[in-house]
Amino acid sequence: MREILIVGGGYAGFYTAWGLEKSLRAGEARVTVVDPRPYMTYQPFLPEVTAGSVEARHAAVSLRRHLRRTRLVAGSVTEIRHADRAVTVRPVDASDYELRYDILVVTAGAVTRTFPIPGVAQQAIGLKHVEEAVAVRDRLLTAFDQAASLPPGAGRRRLLTVTFVGGGFSGVEGFGELLSLATAMLKYYPELSLEDLSFHLVEARHRILPEVSDRPGEWVVRSLERRGAHVHLDTQLVSAVDGHVVLSDGEEFDSELIVWTAGNASNPVVHNHTDLPVDERGLLVVRPDLRVGTDSEPMPDVWAAGDDAAVPDLALPTPGARTVPNAQHAVRQGKRLAKNIAAHLHGGRIRNYRHGSLGVVATLGLGRGIFQYRRIVIKGFPAWLMHRGYHVLAVPTWERKVRVLTVWLTAALFGRDLVSLASVQHPRDAFVTSGNPRTASLSGAHHGRE
């Protein structure tokens, strides 16, 4: 029986495995997915997780529940040796071991791109995984509780200062949703006012949301600024040591919460630890049919899709164009990949991946959004409804769709839940300190601002 090994259980990997389960005959091949997490993260919901509009678990699709005929391996692939048809797997708290395959599918997914800026590694949180979105939300809620007990001044100002670095879709959506949550929370904190909030969005380029055209992008900036936000364009983060933010435009301030959303980088295993061909950006060289290699030199029995694959965009007239690394393409590439692998095994026709953009849509907070398809631009509440409608249709499985819709309906009737569970990040503290405030203070100092 053939071994089909899928590296990564994100969008492309999940949909490839899901499609193969439907396409392969019983006993024809065994499909294995290697991923350190037991779920696929539906990343477009992460901004709403930070705002409490979507439950954290509803943004995660269980691999084991939905891939019932697939072998799941909990671990990270640290090396790909296609010459030997083998990969090295590193599980958590165990020794590395080797897995062999007949057919390889690389859908490892990108990682957060970082820069050696002082303080960022110690202070910032990413927004790529569910755990990060939950931590961002809990820190804001905890900061509100702490700020309400302090008099006006530097301490309160720091607690209620939020900084997002990166003006792409995830940064702008997360920023807009968290700003919406913060302003909505003020009615429950009579000690605080809108003037106490300080939200900063820092973008190194001259504009945000590069996926939309200039005028809609400018409208988003104006919309955020009307809500009290500070948008710093053509500005870089210089330092964030101990939460003291220094910007290249000369502005400085203390920020309790710093969220890093400044783009993605290729997965290290693809960029540095494989004998497969990669381009100058560290992405796998992929043919239009999603096989790795070039038309003149295809790699036998290896396929790729998603953020780490330089997939030719046949829907664009521009020579050499590559598909944008987003969820829309990753999902559709995964579906095409499953059909092509099945066709390869069954002697059928292998088709090229071609998908024209359906447009871009972003949430900017509760009841606010932006949508653009070519020259058609929709703003405000209708765009926000389109965002919710599209993503509830796009999230896989009916079970997840129903759960998300139920939470949205509940929030519409009763409002968002404003309870912080930041203590779950250190679940033993209450047990270790036995409720002693002095011991708890020392324990908190030991953890620091993680």
Short mmCIF file of C-alpha atoms in Angstrom, two decimals:
data_model
loop_
_atom_site.label_atom_id
_atom_site.label_comp_id
_atom_site.label_asym_id
_atom_site.label_seq_id
_atom_site.Cartn_x
_atom_site.Cartn_y
_atom_site.Cartn_z
CA MET A 1 0.00 0.00 0.00
CA ARG A 2 1.34 3.43 -0.95
CA GLU A 3 2.28 5.92 1.75
CA ILE A 4 1.12 9.51 1.15
CA LEU A 5 2.78 11.86 3.65
CA ILE A 6 1.41 15.38 4.14
CA VAL A 7 3.71 17.83 5.93
CA GLY A 8 1.43 20.33 7.71
CA GLY A 9 -2.22 20.24 8.71
CA GLY A 10 -3.21 23.81 7.87
CA TYR A 11 -5.67 24.85 5.16
CA ALA A 12 -3.94 23.18 2.22
CA GLY A 13 -2.92 20.08 4.18
CA PHE A 14 -6.32 19.60 5.78
CA TYR A 15 -8.23 19.95 2.51
CA THR A 16 -5.78 17.69 0.70
CA ALA A 17 -6.22 14.93 3.28
CA TRP A 18 -9.99 15.48 3.43
CA GLY A 19 -10.25 15.27 -0.35
CA LEU A 20 -8.07 12.14 -0.54
CA GLU A 21 -10.27 10.39 1.99
CA LYS A 22 -13.19 10.92 -0.38
CA SER A 23 -11.27 10.04 -3.57
CA LEU A 24 -9.12 7.04 -2.70
CA ARG A 25 -10.37 3.50 -2.72
CA ALA A 26 -10.18 1.39 0.44
CA GLY A 27 -6.70 -0.05 0.87
CA GLU A 28 -5.29 1.95 -2.05
CA ALA A 29 -3.04 4.21 0.04
CA ARG A 30 -2.48 5.35 3.59
CA VAL A 31 -2.55 9.09 4.19
CA THR A 32 -0.47 10.53 7.04
CA VAL A 33 -0.55 14.15 8.25
CA VAL A 34 2.32 15.43 10.39
CA ASP A 35 1.60 18.58 12.40
CA PRO A 36 2.46 19.69 15.96
CA ARG A 37 -1.11 20.88 16.54
CA PRO A 38 -4.15 18.56 16.58
CA TYR A 39 -6.28 21.08 14.72
CA MET A 40 -6.44 23.34 11.70
CA THR A 41 -6.70 27.03 12.60
CA TYR A 42 -9.27 28.99 10.61
CA GLN A 43 -7.17 32.15 10.70
CA PRO A 44 -9.76 34.63 9.32
CA PHE A 45 -11.65 34.14 12.60
CA LEU A 46 -8.67 35.05 14.82
CA PRO A 47 -9.44 38.81 14.86
CA GLU A 48 -12.96 37.97 16.05
CA VAL A 49 -11.52 35.62 18.66
CA THR A 50 -9.55 38.57 20.06
CA ALA A 51 -12.80 40.54 20.25
CA GLY A 52 -14.84 37.69 21.74
CA SER A 53 -17.16 37.50 18.72
CA VAL A 54 -16.03 33.92 17.99
CA GLU A 55 -15.18 31.30 20.62
CA ALA A 56 -11.55 30.20 20.44
CA ARG A 57 -12.37 26.53 19.96
CA HIS A 58 -14.70 27.36 17.08
CA ALA A 59 -11.77 28.81 15.11
CA ALA A 60 -10.01 25.45 15.40
CA VAL A 61 -11.11 22.43 13.34
CA SER A 62 -10.15 19.12 14.94
CA LEU A 63 -8.03 16.99 12.60
CA ARG A 64 -8.84 13.76 14.42
CA ARG A 65 -12.58 14.37 14.36
CA HIS A 66 -12.80 15.16 10.65
CA LEU A 67 -9.94 13.12 9.15
CA ARG A 68 -11.13 9.73 10.33
CA ARG A 69 -9.25 7.63 7.77
CA THR A 70 -5.98 9.56 8.05
CA ARG A 71 -3.07 8.71 10.34
CA LEU A 72 -2.18 11.77 12.42
CA VAL A 73 1.33 12.26 13.76
CA ALA A 74 1.87 14.93 16.44
CA GLY A 75 5.22 16.51 15.71
CA SER A 76 7.19 18.83 13.46
CA VAL A 77 9.06 17.83 10.33
CA THR A 78 12.61 19.12 10.73
CA GLU A 79 14.14 17.75 7.51
CA ILE A 80 12.95 16.50 4.12
CA ARG A 81 15.21 14.15 2.16
CA HIS A 82 13.36 13.38 -1.02
CA ALA A 83 16.35 11.52 -2.43
CA ASP A 84 15.73 8.95 0.34
CA ARG A 85 11.91 9.37 0.35
CA ALA A 86 12.11 10.19 4.06
CA VAL A 87 11.43 12.99 6.54
CA THR A 88 12.67 13.54 10.09
CA VAL A 89 9.91 14.09 12.66
CA ARG A 90 10.49 15.77 16.02
CA PRO A 91 7.69 15.05 18.52
CA VAL A 92 7.23 17.02 21.72
CA ASP A 93 9.47 15.72 24.53
CA ALA A 94 10.72 12.71 22.57
CA SER A 95 13.55 11.74 20.25
CA ASP A 96 13.53 12.43 16.52
CA TYR A 97 12.55 9.59 14.23
CA GLU A 98 12.17 8.95 10.52
CA LEU A 99 9.06 8.49 8.40
CA ARG A 100 9.22 7.11 4.86
CA TYR A 101 6.81 7.78 2.03
CA ASP A 102 5.98 7.06 -1.58
CA ILE A 103 4.26 10.39 -2.28
CA LEU A 104 5.09 13.62 -0.45
CA VAL A 105 2.81 16.65 -0.06
CA VAL A 106 4.40 19.79 1.43
CA THR A 107 1.84 22.17 2.96
CA ALA A 108 3.90 23.23 5.97
CA GLY A 109 2.56 26.79 6.07
CA ALA A 110 4.40 30.03 6.66
CA VAL A 111 5.74 31.30 9.98
CA THR A 112 5.60 34.79 11.47
CA ARG A 113 8.31 37.04 10.06
CA THR A 114 10.29 38.80 12.76
CA PHE A 115 13.19 41.23 12.87
CA PRO A 116 15.92 41.68 15.51
CA ILE A 117 14.26 44.68 17.14
CA PRO A 118 15.18 45.13 20.82
CA GLY A 119 12.38 44.01 23.12
CA VAL A 120 10.12 42.42 20.52
CA ALA A 121 10.97 38.82 21.41
CA GLN A 122 10.28 39.53 25.09
CA GLN A 123 7.17 41.74 24.78
CA ALA A 124 5.21 41.07 21.59
CA ILE A 125 2.54 38.50 20.80
CA GLY A 126 1.81 37.19 17.30
CA LEU A 127 -1.65 36.69 15.80
CA LYS A 128 -1.27 33.50 13.80
CA HIS A 129 -2.61 30.87 16.21
CA VAL A 130 -5.68 30.53 18.42
CA GLU A 131 -3.60 30.61 21.59
CA GLU A 132 -2.16 33.98 20.61
CA ALA A 133 -5.59 35.46 19.85
CA VAL A 134 -6.88 34.30 23.24
CA ALA A 135 -3.83 35.78 25.00
CA VAL A 136 -4.33 39.14 23.26
CA ARG A 137 -7.98 39.27 24.33
CA ASP A 138 -7.25 38.22 27.93
CA ARG A 139 -4.46 40.77 28.30
CA LEU A 140 -6.72 43.59 27.18
CA LEU A 141 -9.50 42.53 29.56
CA THR A 142 -7.02 42.16 32.44
CA ALA A 143 -5.54 45.58 31.63
CA PHE A 144 -9.01 47.15 31.89
CA ASP A 145 -9.57 45.62 35.33
CA GLN A 146 -6.16 46.82 36.55
CA ALA A 147 -6.49 50.29 35.02
CA ALA A 148 -9.89 50.86 36.63
CA SER A 149 -8.29 50.50 40.08
CA LEU A 150 -5.55 53.07 39.35
CA PRO A 151 -5.77 56.87 39.41
CA PRO A 152 -5.25 58.76 36.15
CA GLY A 153 -1.58 58.84 35.24
CA ALA A 154 1.26 56.95 33.60
CA GLY A 155 0.30 53.57 35.04
CA ARG A 156 -3.26 53.70 33.72
CA ARG A 157 -2.12 55.14 30.41
CA ARG A 158 0.35 52.27 29.86
CA LEU A 159 -2.24 49.61 30.66
CA LEU A 160 -4.69 51.01 28.12
CA THR A 161 -2.14 51.51 25.32
CA VAL A 162 -2.22 48.89 22.55
CA THR A 163 0.28 48.71 19.67
CA PHE A 164 -0.09 46.64 16.49
CA VAL A 165 2.94 46.37 14.23
CA GLY A 166 1.99 45.51 10.65
CA GLY A 167 -0.77 46.91 8.44
CA GLY A 168 -1.68 43.85 6.40
CA PHE A 169 -5.03 42.09 6.64
CA SER A 170 -4.41 40.25 9.92
CA GLY A 171 -3.00 43.37 11.56
CA VAL A 172 -5.76 45.73 10.45
CA GLU A 173 -8.54 43.26 11.21
CA GLY A 174 -7.11 42.42 14.65
CA PHE A 175 -6.55 46.10 15.39
CA GLY A 176 -10.06 47.09 14.33
CA GLU A 177 -11.73 44.28 16.28
CA LEU A 178 -9.75 44.96 19.46
CA LEU A 179 -10.47 48.69 19.20
CA SER A 180 -14.16 47.86 18.83
CA LEU A 181 -14.02 45.63 21.92
CA ALA A 182 -12.17 48.25 23.98
CA THR A 183 -14.60 51.07 23.19
CA ALA A 184 -17.58 48.80 23.89
CA MET A 185 -16.14 47.84 27.28
CA LEU A 186 -15.99 51.45 28.50
CA LYS A 187 -19.66 51.42 29.49
CA TYR A 188 -18.87 48.77 32.09
CA TYR A 189 -15.97 50.79 33.53
CA PRO A 190 -17.28 54.16 34.75
CA GLU A 191 -13.78 54.95 36.06
CA LEU A 192 -12.42 55.01 32.51
CA SER A 193 -13.15 57.14 29.44
CA LEU A 194 -12.40 57.10 25.72
CA GLU A 195 -9.53 59.52 26.33
CA ASP A 196 -7.78 56.85 28.43
CA LEU A 197 -7.51 54.51 25.41
CA SER A 198 -4.51 54.77 23.11
CA PHE A 199 -4.42 52.45 20.10
CA HIS A 200 -1.47 52.59 17.67
CA LEU A 201 -1.13 50.85 14.28
CA VAL A 202 2.43 50.96 12.92
CA GLU A 203 3.12 50.24 9.23
CA ALA A 204 6.50 50.56 7.49
CA ARG A 205 4.97 51.24 4.08
CA HIS A 206 3.09 54.34 2.97
CA ARG A 207 -0.29 52.55 3.14
CA ILE A 208 -2.14 49.72 4.85
CA LEU A 209 -4.04 46.80 3.30
CA PRO A 210 -1.93 46.32 0.14
CA GLU A 211 -4.57 43.90 -1.20
CA VAL A 212 -7.03 46.77 -1.78
CA SER A 213 -6.47 49.83 -3.97
CA ASP A 214 -5.33 53.23 -2.66
CA ARG A 215 -8.64 55.01 -2.07
CA PRO A 216 -10.30 52.20 -0.07
CA GLY A 217 -7.08 51.87 1.95
CA GLU A 218 -7.13 55.59 2.70
CA TRP A 219 -10.77 55.30 3.77
CA VAL A 220 -9.83 52.57 6.25
CA VAL A 221 -7.17 54.83 7.77
CA ARG A 222 -9.65 57.69 8.12
CA SER A 223 -12.23 55.35 9.61
CA LEU A 224 -9.80 54.09 12.26
CA GLU A 225 -8.63 57.60 13.10
CA ARG A 226 -12.22 58.82 13.52
CA ARG A 227 -12.58 56.09 16.16
CA GLY A 228 -9.61 57.49 18.08
CA ALA A 229 -6.82 55.31 16.70
CA HIS A 230 -3.33 56.51 15.75
CA VAL A 231 -2.12 55.15 12.39
CA HIS A 232 1.62 55.57 11.81
CA LEU A 233 2.49 55.14 8.10
CA ASP A 234 6.04 55.07 6.70
CA THR A 235 7.05 54.26 10.26
CA GLN A 236 9.04 51.42 11.79
CA LEU A 237 9.27 50.04 15.29
CA VAL A 238 12.77 50.83 16.59
CA SER A 239 12.55 49.37 20.10
CA ALA A 240 10.08 47.80 22.51
CA VAL A 241 12.32 47.13 25.52
CA ASP A 242 10.21 46.67 28.69
CA GLY A 243 7.15 47.77 26.74
CA HIS A 244 8.55 51.21 25.95
CA VAL A 245 7.77 51.72 22.26
CA VAL A 246 10.12 53.83 20.18
CA LEU A 247 9.07 54.62 16.60
CA SER A 248 11.18 55.81 13.69
CA ASP A 249 9.07 58.99 13.45
CA GLY A 250 10.37 60.00 16.88
CA GLU A 251 7.26 59.17 18.91
CA GLU A 252 7.71 57.21 22.16
CA PHE A 253 5.17 55.75 24.60
CA ASP A 254 4.68 52.84 27.01
CA SER A 255 2.43 50.03 25.78
CA GLU A 256 1.09 47.14 27.84
CA LEU A 257 0.09 45.12 24.78
CA ILE A 258 2.22 44.82 21.62
CA VAL A 259 0.93 42.61 18.79
CA TRP A 260 3.27 41.68 15.94
CA THR A 261 1.56 41.11 12.57
CA ALA A 262 4.32 42.25 10.21
CA GLY A 263 4.00 39.54 7.60
CA ASN A 264 5.04 35.93 7.05
CA ALA A 265 8.23 34.08 6.17
CA SER A 266 8.71 30.69 4.57
CA ASN A 267 8.81 27.71 6.90
CA PRO A 268 12.40 26.94 8.03
CA VAL A 269 12.14 23.28 6.98
CA VAL A 270 11.32 24.38 3.44
CA HIS A 271 13.80 27.22 3.36
CA ASN A 272 16.79 25.49 4.91
CA HIS A 273 16.27 21.76 5.45
CA THR A 274 15.19 20.11 2.23
CA ASP A 275 16.68 18.88 -1.02
CA LEU A 276 13.63 20.12 -2.94
CA PRO A 277 14.05 23.14 -5.27
CA VAL A 278 13.29 26.56 -3.75
CA ASP A 279 13.28 30.04 -5.25
CA GLU A 280 15.03 33.20 -4.06
CA ARG A 281 12.31 33.79 -1.42
CA GLY A 282 12.73 30.32 0.06
CA LEU A 283 9.47 29.04 -1.47
CA LEU A 284 9.13 25.69 -3.20
CA VAL A 285 9.25 25.86 -6.99
CA VAL A 286 5.86 24.54 -8.11
CA ARG A 287 4.29 23.86 -11.52
CA PRO A 288 0.74 24.99 -12.34
CA ASP A 289 -0.52 21.46 -11.60
CA LEU A 290 0.98 21.75 -8.08
CA ARG A 291 3.79 19.28 -8.68
CA VAL A 292 7.15 20.45 -7.32
CA GLY A 293 9.73 21.32 -9.96
CA THR A 294 9.64 22.95 -13.37
CA ASP A 295 8.07 21.88 -16.66
CA SER A 296 11.47 20.68 -17.86
CA GLU A 297 12.56 19.15 -14.52
CA PRO A 298 9.59 17.87 -12.49
CA MET A 299 10.29 16.20 -9.14
CA PRO A 300 8.78 12.71 -9.05
CA ASP A 301 6.02 12.05 -6.50
CA VAL A 302 6.21 15.35 -4.64
CA TRP A 303 3.51 18.02 -4.55
CA ALA A 304 3.07 21.32 -2.71
CA ALA A 305 0.51 24.05 -2.02
CA GLY A 306 -0.21 26.89 0.36
CA ASP A 307 1.99 29.64 1.76
CA ASP A 308 5.31 27.85 1.16
CA ALA A 309 4.66 27.13 -2.52
CA ALA A 310 5.36 29.56 -5.38
CA VAL A 311 2.28 28.53 -7.38
CA PRO A 312 1.91 30.19 -10.81
CA ASP A 313 -1.22 32.37 -10.98
CA LEU A 314 -2.80 31.44 -14.30
CA ALA A 315 -5.74 33.78 -13.64
CA LEU A 316 -3.50 36.83 -14.08
CA PRO A 317 -2.11 37.98 -17.43
CA THR A 318 1.21 39.00 -15.84
CA PRO A 319 4.04 36.62 -16.79
CA GLY A 320 5.62 34.98 -13.75
CA ALA A 321 2.80 35.99 -11.39
CA ARG A 322 2.39 33.83 -8.29
CA THR A 323 -0.74 33.25 -6.23
CA VAL A 324 -1.11 35.40 -3.12
CA PRO A 325 -0.44 33.44 0.10
CA ASN A 326 -3.91 33.65 1.62
CA ALA A 327 -6.64 31.31 2.86
CA GLN A 328 -8.69 31.67 -0.33
CA HIS A 329 -5.92 30.14 -2.45
CA ALA A 330 -4.74 27.59 0.14
CA VAL A 331 -8.19 26.03 0.48
CA ARG A 332 -8.72 25.77 -3.26
CA GLN A 333 -5.20 24.52 -3.87
CA GLY A 334 -5.74 21.79 -1.28
CA LYS A 335 -8.91 20.66 -3.04
CA ARG A 336 -7.21 20.66 -6.45
CA LEU A 337 -4.19 18.86 -4.98
CA ALA A 338 -6.36 16.02 -3.65
CA LYS A 339 -8.02 15.59 -7.05
CA ASN A 340 -4.68 15.65 -8.89
CA ILE A 341 -3.06 13.08 -6.61
CA ALA A 342 -6.09 10.80 -6.98
CA ALA A 343 -5.98 11.28 -10.76
CA HIS A 344 -2.25 10.48 -10.73
CA LEU A 345 -2.91 7.20 -8.88
CA HIS A 346 -5.89 6.28 -11.07
CA GLY A 347 -4.32 7.22 -14.39
CA GLY A 348 -6.69 10.17 -14.85
CA ARG A 349 -6.16 13.71 -16.08
CA ILE A 350 -4.12 16.06 -13.90
CA ARG A 351 -5.37 19.64 -14.15
CA ASN A 352 -3.66 22.96 -13.54
CA TYR A 353 -4.69 25.13 -10.61
CA ARG A 354 -6.53 28.22 -11.78
CA HIS A 355 -8.61 30.42 -9.54
CA GLY A 356 -9.59 34.03 -10.03
CA SER A 357 -9.92 36.18 -6.93
CA LEU A 358 -13.38 36.52 -5.41
CA GLY A 359 -12.35 39.91 -4.07
CA VAL A 360 -11.09 40.86 -0.63
CA VAL A 361 -13.16 41.52 2.46
CA ALA A 362 -12.04 42.62 5.92
CA THR A 363 -13.69 43.29 9.24
CA LEU A 364 -12.78 46.54 10.99
CA GLY A 365 -14.72 45.84 14.16
CA LEU A 366 -18.32 45.06 15.03
CA GLY A 367 -20.58 46.41 12.26
CA ARG A 368 -17.68 47.80 10.20
CA GLY A 369 -15.93 46.37 7.17
CA ILE A 370 -14.46 46.88 3.70
CA PHE A 371 -14.96 44.81 0.53
CA GLN A 372 -13.39 45.24 -2.90
CA TYR A 373 -13.78 43.26 -6.10
CA ARG A 374 -11.96 44.96 -8.97
CA ARG A 375 -13.53 48.45 -9.06
CA ILE A 376 -16.48 47.57 -6.84
CA VAL A 377 -15.98 48.84 -3.26
CA ILE A 378 -18.44 48.36 -0.41
CA LYS A 379 -17.86 49.95 2.99
CA GLY A 380 -19.30 49.84 6.48
CA PHE A 381 -22.09 47.59 7.71
CA PRO A 382 -22.89 45.85 4.38
CA ALA A 383 -19.23 44.89 3.96
CA TRP A 384 -19.15 43.58 7.54
CA LEU A 385 -22.19 41.40 6.80
CA MET A 386 -20.46 40.13 3.65
CA HIS A 387 -17.38 39.29 5.72
CA ARG A 388 -19.40 37.23 8.17
CA GLY A 389 -21.46 35.58 5.45
CA TYR A 390 -18.42 34.58 3.40
CA HIS A 391 -16.45 33.14 6.30
CA VAL A 392 -19.30 31.20 7.86
CA LEU A 393 -19.72 29.54 4.46
CA ALA A 394 -15.96 29.03 4.06
CA VAL A 395 -15.18 27.52 7.47
CA PRO A 396 -15.09 23.72 6.99
CA THR A 397 -17.79 21.35 8.29
CA TRP A 398 -21.41 22.10 9.15
CA GLU A 399 -20.66 21.50 12.81
CA ARG A 400 -18.33 24.52 12.90
CA LYS A 401 -20.72 26.68 10.88
CA VAL A 402 -23.57 26.03 13.34
CA ARG A 403 -21.37 26.68 16.37
CA VAL A 404 -20.12 30.00 15.00
CA LEU A 405 -23.62 31.14 14.00
CA THR A 406 -24.90 30.25 17.48
CA VAL A 407 -22.22 32.39 19.15
CA TRP A 408 -22.97 35.31 16.83
CA LEU A 409 -26.69 35.07 17.61
CA THR A 410 -26.03 34.87 21.35
CA ALA A 411 -23.72 37.91 21.19
CA ALA A 412 -26.35 39.85 19.23
CA LEU A 413 -28.92 39.18 21.99
CA PHE A 414 -26.77 39.47 25.11
CA GLY A 415 -23.53 41.16 24.06
CA ARG A 416 -20.00 39.82 24.15
CA ASP A 417 -18.58 37.96 27.13
CA LEU A 418 -16.08 40.18 28.94
CA VAL A 419 -14.48 37.66 31.31
CA SER A 420 -10.69 37.42 31.25
CA LEU A 421 -9.15 33.98 31.79
CA ALA A 422 -5.54 35.13 31.61
CA SER A 423 -4.75 32.99 34.66
CA VAL A 424 -5.10 29.83 32.56
CA GLN A 425 -1.70 30.67 31.09
CA HIS A 426 -0.28 29.89 34.55
CA PRO A 427 -2.76 27.34 35.95
CA ARG A 428 -0.59 26.29 38.92
CA ASP A 429 -0.19 29.76 40.43
CA ALA A 430 -3.27 29.57 42.66
CA PHE A 431 -2.22 26.13 43.90
CA VAL A 432 1.42 27.10 44.52
CA THR A 433 0.66 30.39 46.29
CA SER A 434 -2.30 29.03 48.31
CA GLY A 435 -3.95 32.43 48.01
CA ASN A 436 -1.10 34.31 49.69
CA PRO A 437 -0.94 37.76 48.02
CA ARG A 438 2.77 38.20 48.79
CA THR A 439 3.66 34.83 47.27
CA ALA A 440 1.39 35.54 44.30
CA SER A 441 3.19 38.84 43.71
CA LEU A 442 6.56 37.09 43.66
CA SER A 443 5.18 34.44 41.32
CA GLY A 444 3.91 37.13 38.95
CA ALA A 445 7.28 38.83 38.99
CA HIS A 446 8.92 35.51 38.14
CA HIS A 447 6.69 35.06 35.10
CA GLY A 448 7.26 38.63 33.95
CA ARG A 449 5.34 40.13 31.05
CA GLU A 450 5.25 37.01 28.89
#
